[in-house]
Amino acid sequence: MTTQSPPTVLILGAGLTGLASAYFLCERGYRVTLLDHPSWQEGFGTDATDAAPMLFGCHRKTQGLLSAIEQSETVPSDVTIPLEFRLPDGRIETYRSTHLPGALQWMTSLFGFHGLAWHDRWNLFSHLEQIWEQAASLPADLNNRLADEWLASIGQSQEAREHIWSPLIQWLTGNALGRLSAAVFVQQLSTVFLGHTMDARLTCLHGSVEARLIAPMKRALEQHGATILPQTQIPDLRFGQDGISGIRLSDGSHLRAQWYIAALSHLKLPALLPERLLTRYAYFAQLSELQTLPEIAVQFSGHATMSHPRLLLLAGRPFHQLTITSHRPDTLRYRLSVISHPPLMESGDGELTTLGRAELRTLLPDINHDTLSFEGISRQNQAALSLNPGAALLRPIQQSPVNNLVIAGAWTDTGWPTNIESAIVSAARCAEIIAGKQSIT
């Protein structure tokens, strides 16, 4: 009796998404090889040097992956934190998710949140109650409407939209309220705040994406026998009648597998494909229509004067949010960030540094600013995907028109904005597609 070799999968990209795809497949018994190239950075908060994400309880795929890969790891304790909003008058209002069952959770949390005026809370509750009791339904045209306009139509005041909904959705999706699809807004807010009791619980992970996700996954893949092959030149994909027939490397060698996963940025994938595929299939042609939004972050560090991290969402300020996290045992990191704000995008480093210091003096008047050290400025061209009306239709599903090629990435159609949860959901779906079409016997 002969033993059948496990099915083979070749993954283009050994960043977070490629590693997650490999991990899910290795757990199912597949033999996996990953190709890596220095230019294949994914963006969207998934790169190795990015800070580990703040996760909601509803980010189940990420939570599950962390639990699986950290079983034998020694990791620091993560911290549950509230959502804090700084209003233009300087008040700090905190949203805390209660631990009550069902609808009582969001009802109690909503009415206890004083960042919204009473009439805004009541109008929102009345609208949600009508939908809950099926006395009303969501409009069918939300995909074609702006979130700001839809919120106004259900009685949310301009102050509520500017001071609460705008900074909240800017942080969740990277998109401005006045340009975001109403459908995306409703989906995200419903998923996070109107679901299970613990869905809106926010946890700040210590460390970086490298320390918490990438390095543990590499160790797990090594134990599974997966191979990562660094490349100095872009590999050449070869196509036949039935899909990808193999990959030619720069040294002239060829690799073949039964399945291929492209775990790359949408900006890098088209360069690997022949022109006939790009022109024949709208699936590939539409990738050029996806628009990304840039981010600028200014970072400082200082002596620790508090014991827990913070997330402060900002209304009416130059930056969109301030995060305060542990950098070293006795040091805190202060990160001011803004996405797609043209005046700041065009500013020089010196101007941004001066503005950052001034903002910290305003936002945190009680700390010793003379001891703060400037750490640097980061500029990310792919911080978020534009999710304006109609953009959701451009995001591709994981199964491509090429039979043996599936696509993974935070930018694909996952139902999430471009965050780590989206990247890992896409990886899991790729593994499910492959496992569903080719079982191991």
GROMACS .gro file of C-alpha atoms in nm:
model
  441
    1MET     CA    1   0.000   0.000   0.000
    2THR     CA    2   0.143   0.338  -0.101
    3THR     CA    3   0.105   0.654   0.101
    4GLN     CA    4  -0.021   0.950  -0.100
    5SER     CA    5   0.191   1.264  -0.072
    6PRO     CA    6   0.012   1.561   0.085
    7PRO     CA    7  -0.118   1.821  -0.163
    8THR     CA    8   0.119   2.108  -0.232
    9VAL     CA    9   0.059   2.482  -0.210
   10LEU     CA   10   0.294   2.760  -0.316
   11ILE     CA   11   0.238   3.101  -0.160
   12LEU     CA   12   0.365   3.426  -0.307
   13GLY     CA   13   0.434   3.653  -0.012
   14ALA     CA   14   0.564   3.564   0.333
   15GLY     CA   15   0.419   3.859   0.517
   16LEU     CA   16   0.143   3.830   0.774
   17THR     CA   17  -0.124   3.718   0.525
   18GLY     CA   18   0.097   3.464   0.351
   19LEU     CA   19   0.215   3.320   0.681
   20ALA     CA   20  -0.143   3.295   0.809
   21SER     CA   21  -0.248   3.117   0.488
   22ALA     CA   22   0.043   2.877   0.528
   23TYR     CA   23  -0.039   2.816   0.895
   24PHE     CA   24  -0.404   2.731   0.824
   25LEU     CA   25  -0.301   2.494   0.544
   26CYS     CA   26  -0.025   2.324   0.742
   27GLU     CA   27  -0.276   2.261   1.019
   28ARG     CA   28  -0.483   2.074   0.758
   29GLY     CA   29  -0.187   1.865   0.646
   30TYR     CA   30  -0.077   2.047   0.331
   31ARG     CA   31   0.283   2.082   0.220
   32VAL     CA   32   0.355   2.455   0.185
   33THR     CA   33   0.632   2.663   0.030
   34LEU     CA   34   0.641   3.042   0.056
   35LEU     CA   35   0.832   3.282  -0.169
   36ASP     CA   36   0.934   3.616  -0.021
   37HIS     CA   37   1.064   3.933  -0.182
   38PRO     CA   38   1.169   4.260  -0.012
   39SER     CA   39   0.924   4.464  -0.223
   40TRP     CA   40   0.622   4.257  -0.121
   41GLN     CA   41   0.512   4.472   0.172
   42GLU     CA   42   0.139   4.439   0.231
   43GLY     CA   43   0.057   4.762   0.415
   44PHE     CA   44  -0.273   4.819   0.596
   45GLY     CA   45  -0.115   4.774   0.939
   46THR     CA   46   0.013   4.422   0.870
   47ASP     CA   47   0.384   4.490   0.816
   48ALA     CA   48   0.637   4.354   1.065
   49THR     CA   49   0.735   4.689   1.218
   50ASP     CA   50   0.376   4.805   1.271
   51ALA     CA   51   0.243   4.811   1.625
   52ALA     CA   52   0.033   4.512   1.723
   53PRO     CA   53  -0.334   4.597   1.668
   54MET     CA   54  -0.602   4.694   1.911
   55LEU     CA   55  -0.858   4.416   1.880
   56PHE     CA   56  -1.229   4.408   1.947
   57GLY     CA   57  -1.389   4.090   2.074
   58CYS     CA   58  -1.557   4.054   1.733
   59HIS     CA   59  -1.215   4.013   1.568
   60ARG     CA   60  -1.249   3.641   1.617
   61LYS     CA   61  -1.013   3.513   1.349
   62THR     CA   62  -0.726   3.721   1.484
   63GLN     CA   63  -0.806   3.628   1.842
   64GLY     CA   64  -0.821   3.261   1.749
   65LEU     CA   65  -0.493   3.272   1.559
   66LEU     CA   66  -0.319   3.447   1.847
   67SER     CA   67  -0.444   3.184   2.090
   68ALA     CA   68  -0.324   2.903   1.866
   69ILE     CA   69   0.027   3.030   1.792
   70GLU     CA   70   0.095   3.156   2.145
   71GLN     CA   71   0.015   2.830   2.323
   72SER     CA   72   0.383   2.761   2.382
   73GLU     CA   73   0.494   3.125   2.385
   74THR     CA   74   0.559   3.354   2.679
   75VAL     CA   75   0.377   3.678   2.603
   76PRO     CA   76   0.302   3.990   2.809
   77SER     CA   77  -0.046   4.044   2.945
   78ASP     CA   78  -0.270   4.242   2.713
   79VAL     CA   79  -0.493   4.516   2.851
   80THR     CA   80  -0.861   4.587   2.796
   81ILE     CA   81  -0.919   4.960   2.744
   82PRO     CA   82  -1.221   5.185   2.682
   83LEU     CA   83  -1.286   5.405   2.382
   84GLU     CA   84  -1.209   5.763   2.476
   85PHE     CA   85  -1.329   6.064   2.280
   86ARG     CA   86  -1.178   6.409   2.324
   87LEU     CA   87  -1.438   6.669   2.234
   88PRO     CA   88  -1.348   7.015   2.098
   89ASP     CA   89  -1.420   7.176   2.436
   90GLY     CA   90  -1.154   6.954   2.599
   91ARG     CA   91  -1.391   6.709   2.770
   92ILE     CA   92  -1.302   6.339   2.763
   93GLU     CA   93  -1.601   6.110   2.718
   94THR     CA   94  -1.562   5.734   2.756
   95TYR     CA   95  -1.763   5.459   2.590
   96ARG     CA   96  -1.762   5.138   2.788
   97SER     CA   97  -1.928   4.822   2.669
   98THR     CA   98  -2.137   4.666   2.945
   99HIS     CA   99  -2.141   4.293   3.012
  100LEU     CA  100  -2.516   4.248   2.991
  101PRO     CA  101  -2.677   3.988   2.763
  102GLY     CA  102  -2.825   4.057   2.420
  103ALA     CA  103  -2.971   4.395   2.335
  104LEU     CA  104  -2.934   4.510   2.696
  105GLN     CA  105  -2.561   4.544   2.628
  106TRP     CA  106  -2.584   4.809   2.359
  107MET     CA  107  -2.889   4.979   2.511
  108THR     CA  108  -2.716   5.031   2.845
  109SER     CA  109  -2.385   5.127   2.683
  110LEU     CA  110  -2.557   5.377   2.452
  111PHE     CA  111  -2.759   5.551   2.719
  112GLY     CA  112  -2.459   5.565   2.950
  113PHE     CA  113  -2.245   5.735   2.686
  114HIS     CA  114  -2.252   6.112   2.736
  115GLY     CA  115  -2.043   6.191   2.430
  116LEU     CA  116  -2.373   6.201   2.242
  117ALA     CA  117  -2.634   6.453   2.347
  118TRP     CA  118  -2.955   6.308   2.487
  119HIS     CA  119  -3.157   6.372   2.171
  120ASP     CA  120  -2.891   6.199   1.958
  121ARG     CA  121  -2.892   5.895   2.183
  122TRP     CA  122  -3.271   5.884   2.181
  123ASN     CA  123  -3.298   5.922   1.803
  124LEU     CA  124  -3.045   5.644   1.752
  125PHE     CA  125  -3.216   5.416   2.000
  126SER     CA  126  -3.557   5.478   1.840
  127HIS     CA  127  -3.420   5.396   1.496
  128LEU     CA  128  -3.251   5.077   1.616
  129GLU     CA  129  -3.564   4.973   1.807
  130GLN     CA  130  -3.779   5.008   1.495
  131ILE     CA  131  -3.541   4.788   1.297
  132TRP     CA  132  -3.516   4.541   1.583
  133GLU     CA  133  -3.897   4.513   1.602
  134GLN     CA  134  -3.919   4.504   1.220
  135ALA     CA  135  -4.128   4.819   1.214
  136ALA     CA  136  -3.867   4.967   0.979
  137SER     CA  137  -3.581   4.840   0.765
  138LEU     CA  138  -3.252   4.973   0.642
  139PRO     CA  139  -3.269   5.149   0.304
  140ALA     CA  140  -3.177   4.935   0.005
  141ASP     CA  141  -2.951   5.204  -0.139
  142LEU     CA  142  -2.698   5.230   0.144
  143ASN     CA  143  -2.418   5.121  -0.090
  144ASN     CA  144  -2.477   5.436  -0.292
  145ARG     CA  145  -2.517   5.680  -0.004
  146LEU     CA  146  -2.266   5.860   0.213
  147ALA     CA  147  -2.251   5.775   0.581
  148ASP     CA  148  -2.272   6.140   0.687
  149GLU     CA  149  -2.591   6.196   0.488
  150TRP     CA  150  -2.753   5.877   0.617
  151LEU     CA  151  -2.673   5.964   0.980
  152ALA     CA  152  -2.835   6.305   0.933
  153SER     CA  153  -3.144   6.131   0.790
  154ILE     CA  154  -3.192   5.930   1.113
  155GLY     CA  155  -3.168   6.236   1.336
  156GLN     CA  156  -2.801   6.255   1.425
  157SER     CA  157  -2.702   6.617   1.479
  158GLN     CA  158  -2.407   6.784   1.314
  159GLU     CA  159  -2.228   6.788   1.651
  160ALA     CA  160  -2.279   6.413   1.692
  161ARG     CA  161  -2.151   6.345   1.345
  162GLU     CA  162  -1.846   6.568   1.379
  163HIS     CA  163  -1.749   6.492   1.739
  164ILE     CA  164  -1.832   6.120   1.774
  165TRP     CA  165  -1.921   5.937   1.454
  166SER     CA  166  -1.648   6.098   1.243
  167PRO     CA  167  -1.349   6.019   1.469
  168LEU     CA  168  -1.488   5.674   1.547
  169ILE     CA  169  -1.534   5.560   1.189
  170GLN     CA  170  -1.209   5.731   1.085
  171TRP     CA  171  -1.029   5.510   1.334
  172LEU     CA  172  -1.222   5.194   1.242
  173THR     CA  173  -1.189   5.223   0.865
  174GLY     CA  174  -0.942   5.502   0.788
  175ASN     CA  175  -1.216   5.678   0.589
  176ALA     CA  176  -1.370   6.019   0.650
  177LEU     CA  177  -1.740   6.015   0.739
  178GLY     CA  178  -1.823   6.247   0.449
  179ARG     CA  179  -1.671   6.009   0.192
  180LEU     CA  180  -1.751   5.668   0.340
  181SER     CA  181  -2.023   5.442   0.208
  182ALA     CA  182  -2.324   5.430   0.441
  183ALA     CA  183  -2.335   5.051   0.394
  184VAL     CA  184  -1.981   5.014   0.529
  185PHE     CA  185  -2.062   5.242   0.821
  186VAL     CA  186  -2.371   5.043   0.919
  187GLN     CA  187  -2.195   4.709   0.879
  188GLN     CA  188  -1.896   4.809   1.092
  189LEU     CA  189  -2.093   4.972   1.371
  190SER     CA  190  -2.340   4.682   1.381
  191THR     CA  191  -2.065   4.421   1.391
  192VAL     CA  192  -1.872   4.590   1.671
  193PHE     CA  193  -2.140   4.742   1.891
  194LEU     CA  194  -2.467   4.555   1.829
  195GLY     CA  195  -2.344   4.197   1.847
  196HIS     CA  196  -2.258   3.966   2.133
  197THR     CA  197  -2.178   4.090   2.481
  198MET     CA  198  -1.800   4.088   2.442
  199ASP     CA  199  -1.781   4.201   2.078
  200ALA     CA  200  -1.719   4.567   2.170
  201ARG     CA  201  -1.450   4.485   2.428
  202LEU     CA  202  -1.130   4.653   2.310
  203THR     CA  203  -0.793   4.495   2.389
  204CYS     CA  204  -0.457   4.661   2.335
  205LEU     CA  205  -0.194   4.405   2.233
  206HIS     CA  206   0.161   4.462   2.352
  207GLY     CA  207   0.449   4.462   2.108
  208SER     CA  208   0.466   4.467   1.730
  209VAL     CA  209   0.312   4.268   1.446
  210GLU     CA  210   0.648   4.093   1.415
  211ALA     CA  211   0.664   3.991   1.782
  212ARG     CA  212   0.301   3.889   1.828
  213LEU     CA  213   0.209   3.734   1.493
  214ILE     CA  214   0.485   3.699   1.235
  215ALA     CA  215   0.763   3.547   1.448
  216PRO     CA  216   0.536   3.294   1.628
  217MET     CA  217   0.383   3.186   1.297
  218LYS     CA  218   0.729   3.133   1.145
  219ARG     CA  219   0.824   2.912   1.439
  220ALA     CA  220   0.502   2.714   1.403
  221LEU     CA  221   0.554   2.672   1.027
  222GLU     CA  222   0.909   2.551   1.083
  223GLN     CA  223   0.771   2.279   1.307
  224HIS     CA  224   0.525   2.185   1.031
  225GLY     CA  225   0.807   2.159   0.777
  226ALA     CA  226   0.701   2.457   0.565
  227THR     CA  227   0.973   2.630   0.363
  228ILE     CA  228   1.030   3.003   0.313
  229LEU     CA  229   1.247   3.092   0.014
  230PRO     CA  230   1.374   3.454   0.004
  231GLN     CA  231   1.404   3.597  -0.347
  232THR     CA  232   1.624   3.874  -0.482
  233GLN     CA  233   1.429   3.901  -0.808
  234ILE     CA  234   1.057   3.878  -0.880
  235PRO     CA  235   0.962   3.519  -0.977
  236ASP     CA  236   0.805   3.449  -1.316
  237LEU     CA  237   0.462   3.283  -1.312
  238ARG     CA  238   0.397   3.042  -1.599
  239PHE     CA  239   0.040   2.983  -1.714
  240GLY     CA  240  -0.115   2.692  -1.900
  241GLN     CA  241  -0.467   2.605  -2.011
  242ASP     CA  242  -0.569   2.488  -1.665
  243GLY     CA  243  -0.417   2.771  -1.463
  244ILE     CA  244  -0.069   2.831  -1.325
  245SER     CA  245   0.167   2.560  -1.444
  246GLY     CA  246   0.468   2.662  -1.236
  247ILE     CA  247   0.699   2.939  -1.122
  248ARG     CA  248   1.043   3.007  -1.263
  249LEU     CA  249   1.295   3.150  -1.017
  250SER     CA  250   1.584   3.382  -1.099
  251ASP     CA  251   1.835   3.094  -1.080
  252GLY     CA  252   1.651   2.912  -1.357
  253SER     CA  253   1.486   2.651  -1.133
  254HIS     CA  254   1.115   2.576  -1.149
  255LEU     CA  255   0.866   2.522  -0.869
  256ARG     CA  256   0.532   2.353  -0.918
  257ALA     CA  257   0.236   2.305  -0.688
  258GLN     CA  258  -0.126   2.203  -0.711
  259TRP     CA  259  -0.245   2.535  -0.568
  260TYR     CA  260  -0.107   2.889  -0.560
  261ILE     CA  261  -0.191   3.174  -0.323
  262ALA     CA  262  -0.104   3.535  -0.401
  263ALA     CA  263  -0.068   3.705  -0.062
  264LEU     CA  264   0.042   4.040  -0.199
  265SER     CA  265  -0.065   4.400  -0.213
  266HIS     CA  266  -0.315   4.476  -0.490
  267LEU     CA  267  -0.046   4.706  -0.631
  268LYS     CA  268   0.204   4.420  -0.672
  269LEU     CA  269  -0.021   4.140  -0.799
  270PRO     CA  270  -0.090   4.273  -1.154
  271ALA     CA  271   0.283   4.278  -1.237
  272LEU     CA  272   0.291   3.898  -1.196
  273LEU     CA  273   0.005   3.836  -1.438
  274PRO     CA  274   0.009   3.820  -1.818
  275GLU     CA  275  -0.163   4.100  -2.008
  276ARG     CA  276  -0.429   3.863  -2.142
  277LEU     CA  277  -0.560   3.797  -1.792
  278LEU     CA  278  -0.560   4.165  -1.698
  279THR     CA  279  -0.768   4.257  -2.002
  280ARG     CA  280  -0.992   3.950  -2.015
  281TYR     CA  281  -1.118   3.945  -1.657
  282ALA     CA  282  -1.277   4.240  -1.476
  283TYR     CA  283  -1.167   4.062  -1.157
  284PHE     CA  284  -0.806   4.160  -1.232
  285ALA     CA  285  -0.870   4.479  -1.428
  286GLN     CA  286  -1.057   4.635  -1.135
  287LEU     CA  287  -0.752   4.613  -0.910
  288SER     CA  288  -0.622   4.935  -1.065
  289GLU     CA  289  -0.941   5.113  -0.953
  290LEU     CA  290  -0.886   5.043  -0.584
  291GLN     CA  291  -0.764   5.355  -0.409
  292THR     CA  292  -0.548   5.359  -0.098
  293LEU     CA  293  -0.525   5.628   0.167
  294PRO     CA  294  -0.193   5.742   0.320
  295GLU     CA  295  -0.113   5.789   0.688
  296ILE     CA  296   0.132   6.009   0.872
  297ALA     CA  297   0.226   5.930   1.232
  298VAL     CA  298   0.444   6.137   1.467
  299GLN     CA  299   0.592   5.946   1.761
  300PHE     CA  300   0.741   6.053   2.092
  301SER     CA  301   0.849   5.860   2.399
  302GLY     CA  302   0.871   5.953   2.762
  303HIS     CA  303   0.901   5.821   3.114
  304ALA     CA  304   0.603   5.608   3.217
  305THR     CA  305   0.364   5.796   3.446
  306MET     CA  306   0.067   5.561   3.397
  307SER     CA  307   0.017   5.186   3.407
  308HIS     CA  308  -0.223   5.124   3.119
  309PRO     CA  309  -0.244   5.212   2.747
  310ARG     CA  310  -0.494   5.459   2.604
  311LEU     CA  311  -0.668   5.530   2.277
  312LEU     CA  312  -0.793   5.886   2.241
  313LEU     CA  313  -1.011   5.965   1.937
  314LEU     CA  314  -0.985   6.331   1.845
  315ALA     CA  315  -1.249   6.567   1.709
  316GLY     CA  316  -1.160   6.900   1.554
  317ARG     CA  317  -0.783   6.842   1.586
  318PRO     CA  318  -0.508   6.815   1.321
  319PHE     CA  319  -0.449   6.448   1.407
  320HIS     CA  320  -0.721   6.182   1.416
  321GLN     CA  321  -0.608   5.983   1.718
  322LEU     CA  322  -0.352   5.951   1.993
  323THR     CA  323  -0.241   5.612   2.119
  324ILE     CA  324  -0.032   5.567   2.431
  325THR     CA  325   0.134   5.229   2.475
  326SER     CA  326   0.417   5.071   2.670
  327HIS     CA  327   0.741   5.093   2.476
  328ARG     CA  328   0.979   4.954   2.737
  329PRO     CA  329   0.916   4.869   3.104
  330ASP     CA  330   0.959   5.232   3.213
  331THR     CA  331   0.880   5.412   2.887
  332LEU     CA  332   0.561   5.510   2.708
  333ARG     CA  333   0.518   5.573   2.336
  334TYR     CA  334   0.291   5.855   2.222
  335ARG     CA  335   0.169   5.818   1.864
  336LEU     CA  336  -0.030   6.091   1.688
  337SER     CA  337  -0.167   5.977   1.353
  338VAL     CA  338  -0.378   6.107   1.068
  339ILE     CA  339  -0.506   5.938   0.753
  340SER     CA  340  -0.567   6.116   0.423
  341HIS     CA  341  -0.552   6.474   0.546
  342PRO     CA  342  -0.392   6.672   0.260
  343PRO     CA  343  -0.266   6.976   0.458
  344LEU     CA  344  -0.061   6.752   0.690
  345MET     CA  345   0.042   6.514   0.412
  346GLU     CA  346   0.224   6.802   0.247
  347SER     CA  347   0.396   6.920   0.565
  348GLY     CA  348   0.768   6.869   0.624
  349ASP     CA  349   0.912   6.667   0.911
  350GLY     CA  350   1.011   6.974   1.112
  351GLU     CA  351   0.665   7.123   1.089
  352LEU     CA  352   0.505   6.791   1.185
  353THR     CA  353   0.735   6.750   1.485
  354THR     CA  354   0.653   7.098   1.612
  355LEU     CA  355   0.282   7.038   1.560
  356GLY     CA  356   0.302   6.702   1.737
  357ARG     CA  357   0.465   6.854   2.044
  358ALA     CA  358   0.206   7.131   2.052
  359GLU     CA  359  -0.077   6.878   2.026
  360LEU     CA  360   0.058   6.669   2.312
  361ARG     CA  361   0.079   6.979   2.531
  362THR     CA  362  -0.287   7.046   2.457
  363LEU     CA  363  -0.410   6.689   2.487
  364LEU     CA  364  -0.196   6.583   2.785
  365PRO     CA  365  -0.120   6.897   2.989
  366ASP     CA  366  -0.031   6.703   3.305
  367ILE     CA  367   0.274   6.513   3.177
  368ASN     CA  368   0.631   6.642   3.180
  369HIS     CA  369   0.675   6.751   2.818
  370ASP     CA  370   1.036   6.856   2.866
  371THR     CA  371   1.138   6.492   2.899
  372LEU     CA  372   0.963   6.371   2.583
  373SER     CA  373   1.195   6.239   2.314
  374PHE     CA  374   1.110   6.263   1.947
  375GLU     CA  375   1.117   5.912   1.795
  376GLY     CA  376   1.039   5.980   1.433
  377ILE     CA  377   0.778   6.023   1.164
  378SER     CA  378   0.635   5.737   0.962
  379ARG     CA  379   0.460   5.776   0.629
  380GLN     CA  380   0.253   5.485   0.502
  381ASN     CA  381   0.113   5.499   0.150
  382GLN     CA  382  -0.117   5.201   0.210
  383ALA     CA  383  -0.276   5.270   0.546
  384ALA     CA  384  -0.638   5.211   0.444
  385LEU     CA  385  -0.850   5.135   0.141
  386SER     CA  386  -1.091   5.400   0.021
  387LEU     CA  387  -1.443   5.272   0.096
  388ASN     CA  388  -1.652   5.536  -0.075
  389PRO     CA  389  -1.988   5.439  -0.231
  390GLY     CA  390  -1.933   5.168  -0.492
  391ALA     CA  391  -1.582   5.076  -0.379
  392ALA     CA  392  -1.698   4.753  -0.213
  393LEU     CA  393  -1.782   4.611  -0.557
  394LEU     CA  394  -1.418   4.649  -0.662
  395ARG     CA  395  -1.278   4.430  -0.383
  396PRO     CA  396  -1.221   4.080  -0.524
  397ILE     CA  397  -1.332   3.757  -0.362
  398GLN     CA  398  -1.060   3.504  -0.277
  399GLN     CA  399  -1.121   3.264  -0.567
  400SER     CA  400  -0.974   3.416  -0.881
  401PRO     CA  401  -1.078   3.331  -1.240
  402VAL     CA  402  -0.760   3.121  -1.261
  403ASN     CA  403  -0.861   2.775  -1.139
  404ASN     CA  404  -0.567   2.706  -0.910
  405LEU     CA  405  -0.500   3.063  -0.792
  406VAL     CA  406  -0.659   3.220  -0.485
  407ILE     CA  407  -0.598   3.570  -0.354
  408ALA     CA  408  -0.535   3.673   0.006
  409GLY     CA  409  -0.498   4.019   0.153
  410ALA     CA  410  -0.665   4.275   0.376
  411TRP     CA  411  -0.782   4.452   0.059
  412THR     CA  412  -0.991   4.159  -0.067
  413ASP     CA  413  -1.366   4.123  -0.010
  414THR     CA  414  -1.391   4.006   0.350
  415GLY     CA  415  -1.663   4.228   0.496
  416TRP     CA  416  -1.401   4.409   0.705
  417PRO     CA  417  -1.214   4.732   0.642
  418THR     CA  418  -0.846   4.688   0.556
  419ASN     CA  419  -0.717   4.573   0.894
  420ILE     CA  420  -0.545   4.266   1.036
  421GLU     CA  421  -0.877   4.088   1.088
  422SER     CA  422  -0.948   4.128   0.717
  423ALA     CA  423  -0.606   3.989   0.626
  424ILE     CA  424  -0.648   3.682   0.845
  425VAL     CA  425  -1.008   3.621   0.735
  426SER     CA  426  -0.888   3.625   0.374
  427ALA     CA  427  -0.611   3.377   0.458
  428ALA     CA  428  -0.856   3.143   0.630
  429ARG     CA  429  -1.094   3.160   0.333
  430CYS     CA  430  -0.815   3.070   0.092
  431ALA     CA  431  -0.734   2.766   0.302
  432GLU     CA  432  -1.102   2.671   0.308
  433ILE     CA  433  -1.132   2.704  -0.071
  434ILE     CA  434  -0.831   2.479  -0.127
  435ALA     CA  435  -0.943   2.225   0.133
  436GLY     CA  436  -1.295   2.223  -0.009
  437LYS     CA  437  -1.177   2.147  -0.362
  438GLN     CA  438  -0.895   1.907  -0.277
  439SER     CA  439  -0.932   1.692   0.031
  440ILE     CA  440  -0.643   1.498   0.181
  441THR     CA  441  -0.692   1.123   0.171
   0.00000   0.00000   0.00000
